[in-house]
């Protein structure tokens, strides 16, 4: 028979292992759904993610932070979105050195359709709105306690 502390530690390790496995599974399922939705709109996943961040005009730095990538990567993503006339770059009225990204009418339509495709994902279909909010709170708690994200790894 194991001492109580050892049994509790083993159960905690089993829980952590199961949680990690489920998070990986959900991540893969979500990635698949998102990539499929992006392809339907002829977007790469980074382009689709950038488009979803544009609920209102935001700086390229904001998009880089949200995508967890270098600002130079966002330049290429935005160049392609701009070439497709989905976004425009406008000078910030308070600081002309800052470029704000603004959805065009076509970009807005694409964003709404992409958002609907992601929202209707079968990954979250079995959860009620209150369950989704609870999951969001728990995932936020986990994410907030993690180490700072390093995208160079």
Short mmCIF file of N, CA and C in Angstrom, two decimals:
data_model
loop_
_atom_site.label_atom_id
_atom_site.label_comp_id
_atom_site.label_asym_id
_atom_site.label_seq_id
_atom_site.Cartn_x
_atom_site.Cartn_y
_atom_site.Cartn_z
N UNK A 1 0.84 -1.18 0.00
CA UNK A 1 0.00 0.00 0.00
C UNK A 1 0.89 1.25 0.00
N UNK A 2 0.52 2.21 -0.85
CA UNK A 2 1.31 3.44 -0.96
C UNK A 2 0.90 4.43 0.13
N UNK A 3 1.87 5.18 0.63
CA UNK A 3 1.52 6.24 1.57
C UNK A 3 0.57 7.24 0.91
N UNK A 4 -0.32 7.90 1.68
CA UNK A 4 -1.32 8.81 1.10
C UNK A 4 -0.73 9.89 0.19
N UNK A 5 0.40 10.45 0.55
CA UNK A 5 1.00 11.50 -0.27
C UNK A 5 1.43 10.99 -1.63
N UNK A 6 1.94 9.77 -1.68
CA UNK A 6 2.39 9.19 -2.94
C UNK A 6 1.20 8.88 -3.84
N UNK A 7 0.14 8.34 -3.27
CA UNK A 7 -1.06 8.04 -4.05
C UNK A 7 -1.66 9.32 -4.62
N UNK A 8 -1.69 10.38 -3.81
CA UNK A 8 -2.22 11.66 -4.28
C UNK A 8 -1.38 12.26 -5.39
N UNK A 9 -0.05 12.13 -5.27
CA UNK A 9 0.85 12.65 -6.30
C UNK A 9 0.68 11.87 -7.60
N UNK A 10 0.50 10.55 -7.50
CA UNK A 10 0.30 9.74 -8.71
C UNK A 10 -1.01 10.11 -9.39
N UNK A 11 -2.06 10.31 -8.60
CA UNK A 11 -3.36 10.71 -9.17
C UNK A 11 -3.25 12.08 -9.83
N UNK A 12 -2.50 12.99 -9.19
CA UNK A 12 -2.32 14.32 -9.75
C UNK A 12 -1.56 14.25 -11.06
N UNK A 13 -0.54 13.38 -11.13
CA UNK A 13 0.23 13.20 -12.35
C UNK A 13 -0.65 12.60 -13.45
N UNK A 14 -1.49 11.63 -13.08
CA UNK A 14 -2.41 11.04 -14.05
C UNK A 14 -3.37 12.10 -14.59
N UNK A 15 -3.90 12.94 -13.69
CA UNK A 15 -4.80 14.02 -14.12
C UNK A 15 -4.09 14.97 -15.07
N UNK A 16 -2.87 15.37 -14.71
CA UNK A 16 -2.11 16.30 -15.56
C UNK A 16 -1.85 15.68 -16.92
N UNK A 17 -1.52 14.40 -16.95
CA UNK A 17 -1.26 13.71 -18.21
C UNK A 17 -2.53 13.67 -19.06
N UNK A 18 -3.65 13.36 -18.44
CA UNK A 18 -4.92 13.29 -19.18
C UNK A 18 -5.33 14.67 -19.69
N UNK A 19 -5.17 15.69 -18.86
CA UNK A 19 -5.50 17.06 -19.28
C UNK A 19 -4.63 17.46 -20.46
N UNK A 20 -3.33 17.20 -20.38
CA UNK A 20 -2.43 17.56 -21.48
C UNK A 20 -2.84 16.83 -22.76
N UNK A 21 -3.15 15.55 -22.64
CA UNK A 21 -3.58 14.78 -23.82
C UNK A 21 -4.84 15.34 -24.44
N UNK A 22 -5.81 15.70 -23.61
CA UNK A 22 -7.06 16.27 -24.12
C UNK A 22 -6.82 17.64 -24.75
N UNK A 23 -5.95 18.45 -24.15
CA UNK A 23 -5.65 19.76 -24.73
C UNK A 23 -5.00 19.60 -26.10
N UNK A 24 -4.08 18.64 -26.23
CA UNK A 24 -3.46 18.39 -27.54
C UNK A 24 -4.51 17.94 -28.56
N UNK A 25 -5.40 17.06 -28.14
CA UNK A 25 -6.45 16.56 -29.04
C UNK A 25 -7.36 17.71 -29.49
N UNK A 26 -7.79 18.53 -28.55
CA UNK A 26 -8.66 19.66 -28.88
C UNK A 26 -7.93 20.65 -29.78
N UNK A 27 -6.65 20.88 -29.50
CA UNK A 27 -5.86 21.79 -30.34
C UNK A 27 -5.81 21.30 -31.77
N UNK A 28 -5.55 20.01 -31.96
CA UNK A 28 -5.49 19.45 -33.31
C UNK A 28 -6.84 19.54 -34.02
N UNK A 29 -7.91 19.23 -33.30
CA UNK A 29 -9.24 19.32 -33.91
C UNK A 29 -9.57 20.76 -34.29
N UNK A 30 -9.26 21.68 -33.40
CA UNK A 30 -9.53 23.10 -33.66
C UNK A 30 -8.69 23.60 -34.82
N UNK A 31 -7.43 23.19 -34.86
CA UNK A 31 -6.55 23.60 -35.95
C UNK A 31 -7.10 23.11 -37.29
N UNK A 32 -7.56 21.86 -37.32
CA UNK A 32 -8.11 21.29 -38.56
C UNK A 32 -9.34 22.09 -39.02
N UNK A 33 -10.25 22.38 -38.10
CA UNK A 33 -11.46 23.14 -38.45
C UNK A 33 -11.07 24.53 -38.95
N UNK A 34 -10.14 25.19 -38.26
CA UNK A 34 -9.75 26.54 -38.63
C UNK A 34 -9.06 26.56 -39.99
N UNK A 35 -8.14 25.61 -40.22
CA UNK A 35 -7.44 25.57 -41.50
C UNK A 35 -8.41 25.29 -42.65
N UNK A 36 -9.40 24.44 -42.41
CA UNK A 36 -10.41 24.16 -43.44
C UNK A 36 -11.22 25.41 -43.75
N UNK A 37 -11.61 26.14 -42.70
CA UNK A 37 -12.37 27.38 -42.90
C UNK A 37 -11.53 28.40 -43.66
N UNK A 38 -10.27 28.53 -43.31
CA UNK A 38 -9.38 29.48 -44.00
C UNK A 38 -9.25 29.12 -45.48
N UNK A 39 -9.09 27.83 -45.77
CA UNK A 39 -8.96 27.39 -47.17
C UNK A 39 -10.21 27.72 -47.98
N UNK A 40 -11.39 27.60 -47.36
CA UNK A 40 -12.63 27.93 -48.08
C UNK A 40 -12.62 29.38 -48.55
N UNK A 41 -11.93 30.24 -47.82
CA UNK A 41 -11.85 31.65 -48.18
C UNK A 41 -10.53 31.98 -48.88
N UNK A 42 -9.80 30.94 -49.26
CA UNK A 42 -8.51 31.09 -49.93
C UNK A 42 -7.54 31.95 -49.13
N UNK A 43 -7.53 31.70 -47.83
CA UNK A 43 -6.62 32.38 -46.91
C UNK A 43 -5.69 31.37 -46.27
N UNK A 44 -4.49 31.81 -45.94
CA UNK A 44 -3.63 30.98 -45.11
C UNK A 44 -4.11 31.12 -43.67
N UNK A 45 -3.79 30.17 -42.80
CA UNK A 45 -4.20 30.33 -41.40
C UNK A 45 -3.72 31.65 -40.77
N UNK A 46 -2.48 32.11 -40.99
CA UNK A 46 -2.10 33.40 -40.42
C UNK A 46 -2.93 34.57 -40.98
N UNK A 47 -3.26 34.53 -42.26
CA UNK A 47 -4.10 35.59 -42.84
C UNK A 47 -5.49 35.56 -42.20
N UNK A 48 -6.04 34.37 -42.02
CA UNK A 48 -7.36 34.25 -41.40
C UNK A 48 -7.33 34.74 -39.96
N UNK A 49 -6.28 34.38 -39.22
CA UNK A 49 -6.17 34.84 -37.84
C UNK A 49 -6.07 36.35 -37.78
N UNK A 50 -5.28 36.93 -38.68
CA UNK A 50 -5.15 38.40 -38.71
C UNK A 50 -6.49 39.04 -39.00
N UNK A 51 -7.22 38.50 -39.96
CA UNK A 51 -8.52 39.05 -40.33
C UNK A 51 -9.48 39.02 -39.14
N UNK A 52 -9.44 37.94 -38.36
CA UNK A 52 -10.32 37.83 -37.20
C UNK A 52 -9.97 38.83 -36.10
N UNK A 53 -8.75 39.35 -36.09
CA UNK A 53 -8.36 40.34 -35.08
C UNK A 53 -8.86 41.75 -35.41
N UNK A 54 -9.38 41.93 -36.60
CA UNK A 54 -9.74 43.28 -37.06
C UNK A 54 -11.21 43.60 -36.84
N UNK A 55 -11.66 43.50 -35.60
CA UNK A 55 -13.03 43.91 -35.29
C UNK A 55 -13.17 45.43 -35.42
N UNK A 56 -12.07 46.10 -35.23
CA UNK A 56 -12.00 47.56 -35.36
C UNK A 56 -10.59 47.86 -35.85
N UNK A 57 -10.32 49.08 -36.30
CA UNK A 57 -8.96 49.38 -36.74
C UNK A 57 -7.96 49.15 -35.60
N UNK A 58 -6.88 48.44 -35.92
CA UNK A 58 -5.84 48.16 -34.94
C UNK A 58 -4.48 48.33 -35.60
N UNK A 59 -3.47 48.49 -34.78
CA UNK A 59 -2.11 48.65 -35.31
C UNK A 59 -1.54 47.29 -35.73
N UNK A 60 -0.54 47.35 -36.58
CA UNK A 60 0.13 46.12 -36.99
C UNK A 60 0.82 45.48 -35.79
N UNK A 61 1.30 46.29 -34.86
CA UNK A 61 1.92 45.77 -33.63
C UNK A 61 0.90 44.95 -32.84
N UNK A 62 -0.35 45.43 -32.75
CA UNK A 62 -1.40 44.70 -32.04
C UNK A 62 -1.60 43.33 -32.69
N UNK A 63 -1.67 43.29 -34.01
CA UNK A 63 -1.86 42.02 -34.72
C UNK A 63 -0.67 41.10 -34.47
N UNK A 64 0.54 41.64 -34.52
CA UNK A 64 1.73 40.83 -34.25
C UNK A 64 1.68 40.23 -32.85
N UNK A 65 1.28 41.03 -31.88
CA UNK A 65 1.18 40.53 -30.51
C UNK A 65 0.13 39.43 -30.41
N UNK A 66 -1.02 39.63 -31.05
CA UNK A 66 -2.10 38.63 -30.99
C UNK A 66 -1.72 37.34 -31.71
N UNK A 67 -0.96 37.46 -32.80
CA UNK A 67 -0.53 36.28 -33.55
C UNK A 67 0.75 35.68 -32.96
N UNK A 68 1.32 36.38 -31.98
CA UNK A 68 2.56 35.95 -31.33
C UNK A 68 3.67 35.75 -32.36
N UNK A 69 3.85 36.77 -33.17
CA UNK A 69 4.92 36.71 -34.17
C UNK A 69 5.59 38.07 -34.27
N UNK A 70 6.66 38.11 -34.99
CA UNK A 70 7.40 39.35 -35.20
C UNK A 70 6.60 40.27 -36.12
N UNK A 71 6.71 41.57 -35.89
CA UNK A 71 5.99 42.54 -36.71
C UNK A 71 6.34 42.41 -38.19
N UNK A 72 7.57 42.00 -38.50
CA UNK A 72 7.96 41.85 -39.91
C UNK A 72 7.14 40.74 -40.58
N UNK A 73 6.74 39.72 -39.84
CA UNK A 73 5.88 38.67 -40.41
C UNK A 73 4.50 39.22 -40.74
N UNK A 74 4.00 40.12 -39.90
CA UNK A 74 2.68 40.70 -40.13
C UNK A 74 2.69 41.54 -41.41
N UNK A 75 3.81 42.17 -41.71
CA UNK A 75 3.89 42.96 -42.94
C UNK A 75 3.56 42.11 -44.15
N UNK A 76 4.14 40.92 -44.26
CA UNK A 76 3.85 40.03 -45.38
C UNK A 76 2.41 39.56 -45.40
N UNK A 77 1.88 39.24 -44.22
CA UNK A 77 0.49 38.80 -44.12
C UNK A 77 -0.43 39.92 -44.60
N UNK A 78 -0.18 41.13 -44.11
CA UNK A 78 -1.02 42.28 -44.47
C UNK A 78 -0.85 42.64 -45.94
N UNK A 79 0.36 42.52 -46.47
CA UNK A 79 0.57 42.78 -47.90
C UNK A 79 -0.38 41.91 -48.74
N UNK A 80 -0.49 40.63 -48.38
CA UNK A 80 -1.35 39.73 -49.15
C UNK A 80 -2.84 40.03 -48.93
N UNK A 81 -3.21 40.40 -47.71
CA UNK A 81 -4.61 40.78 -47.46
C UNK A 81 -4.96 42.07 -48.20
N UNK A 82 -4.01 42.98 -48.24
CA UNK A 82 -4.21 44.25 -48.94
C UNK A 82 -4.31 44.01 -50.45
N UNK A 83 -3.49 43.11 -50.99
CA UNK A 83 -3.53 42.80 -52.43
C UNK A 83 -4.89 42.20 -52.82
N UNK A 84 -5.53 41.52 -51.88
CA UNK A 84 -6.85 40.95 -52.14
C UNK A 84 -7.97 41.93 -51.81
N UNK A 85 -7.59 43.15 -51.44
CA UNK A 85 -8.53 44.22 -51.09
C UNK A 85 -9.44 43.85 -49.92
N UNK A 86 -8.84 43.17 -48.93
CA UNK A 86 -9.57 42.82 -47.72
C UNK A 86 -9.27 43.80 -46.59
N UNK A 87 -8.10 44.45 -46.64
CA UNK A 87 -7.72 45.45 -45.64
C UNK A 87 -7.03 46.62 -46.32
N UNK A 88 -7.01 47.73 -45.61
CA UNK A 88 -6.20 48.88 -46.03
C UNK A 88 -5.36 49.30 -44.83
N UNK A 89 -4.27 49.99 -45.11
CA UNK A 89 -3.43 50.56 -44.06
C UNK A 89 -3.68 52.05 -44.05
N UNK A 90 -4.00 52.56 -42.89
CA UNK A 90 -4.25 54.00 -42.77
C UNK A 90 -3.38 54.55 -41.66
N UNK A 91 -2.91 55.77 -41.86
CA UNK A 91 -2.10 56.41 -40.82
C UNK A 91 -2.98 56.71 -39.61
N UNK A 92 -2.42 56.46 -38.44
CA UNK A 92 -3.12 56.75 -37.20
C UNK A 92 -3.21 58.27 -37.06
N UNK A 93 -4.39 58.82 -36.78
CA UNK A 93 -4.51 60.28 -36.69
C UNK A 93 -3.69 60.89 -35.56
N UNK A 94 -3.39 60.11 -34.52
CA UNK A 94 -2.62 60.64 -33.39
C UNK A 94 -1.11 60.47 -33.58
N UNK A 95 -0.71 59.51 -34.39
CA UNK A 95 0.71 59.26 -34.63
C UNK A 95 0.86 58.69 -36.03
N UNK A 96 1.26 59.53 -36.96
CA UNK A 96 1.30 59.13 -38.37
C UNK A 96 2.32 58.04 -38.67
N UNK A 97 3.22 57.76 -37.71
CA UNK A 97 4.17 56.66 -37.90
C UNK A 97 3.50 55.31 -37.75
N UNK A 98 2.37 55.29 -37.06
CA UNK A 98 1.64 54.04 -36.81
C UNK A 98 0.63 53.82 -37.92
N UNK A 99 0.65 52.62 -38.47
CA UNK A 99 -0.33 52.25 -39.50
C UNK A 99 -1.42 51.40 -38.87
N UNK A 100 -2.65 51.85 -39.04
CA UNK A 100 -3.79 51.08 -38.56
C UNK A 100 -4.31 50.22 -39.69
N UNK A 101 -4.71 49.01 -39.36
CA UNK A 101 -5.30 48.10 -40.33
C UNK A 101 -6.81 48.23 -40.24
N UNK A 102 -7.43 48.45 -41.39
CA UNK A 102 -8.87 48.67 -41.46
C UNK A 102 -9.46 47.70 -42.47
N UNK A 103 -10.54 47.05 -42.09
CA UNK A 103 -11.22 46.15 -43.02
C UNK A 103 -11.90 46.95 -44.12
N UNK A 104 -11.82 46.44 -45.33
CA UNK A 104 -12.63 46.98 -46.43
C UNK A 104 -14.00 46.33 -46.33
N UNK A 105 -14.99 46.81 -47.08
CA UNK A 105 -16.29 46.12 -47.06
C UNK A 105 -16.16 44.63 -47.41
N UNK A 106 -15.31 44.31 -48.39
CA UNK A 106 -15.10 42.90 -48.75
C UNK A 106 -14.40 42.16 -47.61
N UNK A 107 -13.47 42.81 -46.95
CA UNK A 107 -12.79 42.21 -45.80
C UNK A 107 -13.75 41.96 -44.66
N UNK A 108 -14.67 42.89 -44.45
CA UNK A 108 -15.68 42.72 -43.40
C UNK A 108 -16.56 41.50 -43.71
N UNK A 109 -16.99 41.37 -44.97
CA UNK A 109 -17.81 40.21 -45.35
C UNK A 109 -17.04 38.91 -45.14
N UNK A 110 -15.77 38.90 -45.53
CA UNK A 110 -14.94 37.70 -45.36
C UNK A 110 -14.76 37.38 -43.88
N UNK A 111 -14.54 38.42 -43.07
CA UNK A 111 -14.35 38.21 -41.64
C UNK A 111 -15.61 37.63 -41.00
N UNK A 112 -16.77 38.18 -41.33
CA UNK A 112 -18.03 37.69 -40.77
C UNK A 112 -18.26 36.23 -41.16
N UNK A 113 -18.01 35.90 -42.43
CA UNK A 113 -18.20 34.53 -42.89
C UNK A 113 -17.20 33.57 -42.23
N UNK A 114 -15.96 34.01 -42.09
CA UNK A 114 -14.95 33.18 -41.45
C UNK A 114 -15.29 32.97 -39.98
N UNK A 115 -15.71 34.03 -39.32
CA UNK A 115 -16.10 33.94 -37.91
C UNK A 115 -17.26 32.96 -37.74
N UNK A 116 -18.24 33.01 -38.64
CA UNK A 116 -19.38 32.09 -38.56
C UNK A 116 -18.93 30.65 -38.76
N UNK A 117 -18.01 30.43 -39.69
CA UNK A 117 -17.50 29.08 -39.93
C UNK A 117 -16.78 28.54 -38.70
N UNK A 118 -15.99 29.38 -38.07
CA UNK A 118 -15.26 28.96 -36.87
C UNK A 118 -16.23 28.74 -35.72
N UNK A 119 -17.20 29.63 -35.56
CA UNK A 119 -18.16 29.53 -34.47
C UNK A 119 -18.99 28.25 -34.55
N UNK A 120 -19.27 27.80 -35.77
CA UNK A 120 -20.10 26.61 -35.94
C UNK A 120 -19.28 25.32 -35.89
N UNK A 121 -18.04 25.42 -35.45
CA UNK A 121 -17.14 24.28 -35.37
C UNK A 121 -17.74 23.15 -34.53
N UNK A 122 -17.64 21.92 -35.01
CA UNK A 122 -18.13 20.78 -34.22
C UNK A 122 -17.33 20.57 -32.94
N UNK A 123 -16.16 21.17 -32.84
CA UNK A 123 -15.33 21.02 -31.64
C UNK A 123 -16.07 21.55 -30.42
N UNK A 124 -16.76 22.67 -30.56
CA UNK A 124 -17.45 23.29 -29.43
C UNK A 124 -18.96 23.07 -29.45
N UNK A 125 -19.45 22.36 -30.45
CA UNK A 125 -20.90 22.22 -30.64
C UNK A 125 -21.62 21.61 -29.45
N UNK A 126 -20.96 20.74 -28.70
CA UNK A 126 -21.63 20.08 -27.58
C UNK A 126 -21.66 20.88 -26.29
N UNK A 127 -21.11 22.08 -26.31
CA UNK A 127 -21.07 22.89 -25.10
C UNK A 127 -22.14 23.97 -25.12
N UNK A 128 -22.79 24.14 -23.99
CA UNK A 128 -23.76 25.23 -23.85
C UNK A 128 -22.98 26.54 -23.71
N UNK A 129 -23.66 27.68 -23.88
CA UNK A 129 -22.96 28.96 -23.68
C UNK A 129 -22.31 29.08 -22.30
N UNK A 130 -22.98 28.60 -21.25
CA UNK A 130 -22.38 28.71 -19.91
C UNK A 130 -21.18 27.78 -19.78
N UNK A 131 -21.22 26.61 -20.42
CA UNK A 131 -20.06 25.71 -20.40
C UNK A 131 -18.89 26.33 -21.17
N UNK A 132 -19.18 27.00 -22.27
CA UNK A 132 -18.11 27.66 -23.03
C UNK A 132 -17.45 28.75 -22.19
N UNK A 133 -18.28 29.53 -21.48
CA UNK A 133 -17.72 30.59 -20.63
C UNK A 133 -16.87 29.99 -19.50
N UNK A 134 -17.34 28.87 -18.91
CA UNK A 134 -16.57 28.21 -17.84
C UNK A 134 -15.24 27.69 -18.39
N UNK A 135 -15.28 27.08 -19.57
CA UNK A 135 -14.06 26.58 -20.20
C UNK A 135 -13.11 27.74 -20.49
N UNK A 136 -13.65 28.83 -20.99
CA UNK A 136 -12.84 30.01 -21.29
C UNK A 136 -12.15 30.53 -20.02
N UNK A 137 -12.89 30.58 -18.91
CA UNK A 137 -12.30 31.04 -17.64
C UNK A 137 -11.17 30.10 -17.20
N UNK A 138 -11.40 28.79 -17.29
CA UNK A 138 -10.38 27.83 -16.87
C UNK A 138 -9.15 27.88 -17.76
N UNK A 139 -9.36 27.95 -19.06
CA UNK A 139 -8.21 28.03 -19.98
C UNK A 139 -7.45 29.34 -19.77
N UNK A 140 -8.17 30.42 -19.52
CA UNK A 140 -7.52 31.70 -19.23
C UNK A 140 -6.68 31.62 -17.96
N UNK A 141 -7.21 30.92 -16.97
CA UNK A 141 -6.48 30.74 -15.72
C UNK A 141 -5.20 29.94 -15.96
N UNK A 142 -5.31 28.88 -16.74
CA UNK A 142 -4.13 28.06 -17.06
C UNK A 142 -3.13 28.88 -17.86
N UNK A 143 -3.59 29.57 -18.89
CA UNK A 143 -2.70 30.34 -19.76
C UNK A 143 -2.01 31.45 -18.98
N UNK A 144 -2.70 32.07 -18.06
CA UNK A 144 -2.14 33.16 -17.27
C UNK A 144 -1.08 32.72 -16.30
N UNK A 145 -1.07 31.44 -15.95
CA UNK A 145 -0.09 30.95 -14.99
C UNK A 145 1.12 30.34 -15.67
N UNK A 146 1.07 30.26 -16.99
CA UNK A 146 2.18 29.64 -17.72
C UNK A 146 3.38 30.56 -17.81
N UNK A 147 4.42 30.02 -18.39
CA UNK A 147 5.63 30.81 -18.62
C UNK A 147 5.38 31.78 -19.76
N UNK A 148 6.11 32.88 -19.80
CA UNK A 148 5.95 33.80 -20.94
C UNK A 148 6.18 33.05 -22.24
N UNK A 149 5.37 33.36 -23.24
CA UNK A 149 5.45 32.67 -24.52
C UNK A 149 6.70 33.10 -25.26
N UNK A 150 7.43 32.12 -25.77
CA UNK A 150 8.63 32.39 -26.55
C UNK A 150 8.44 31.74 -27.90
N UNK A 151 8.16 32.53 -28.94
CA UNK A 151 7.88 31.95 -30.26
C UNK A 151 9.15 31.58 -31.01
N UNK A 152 10.30 31.68 -30.38
CA UNK A 152 11.54 31.28 -31.05
C UNK A 152 11.82 29.79 -30.85
N UNK A 153 11.04 29.14 -30.00
CA UNK A 153 11.25 27.72 -29.72
C UNK A 153 10.65 26.89 -30.81
#
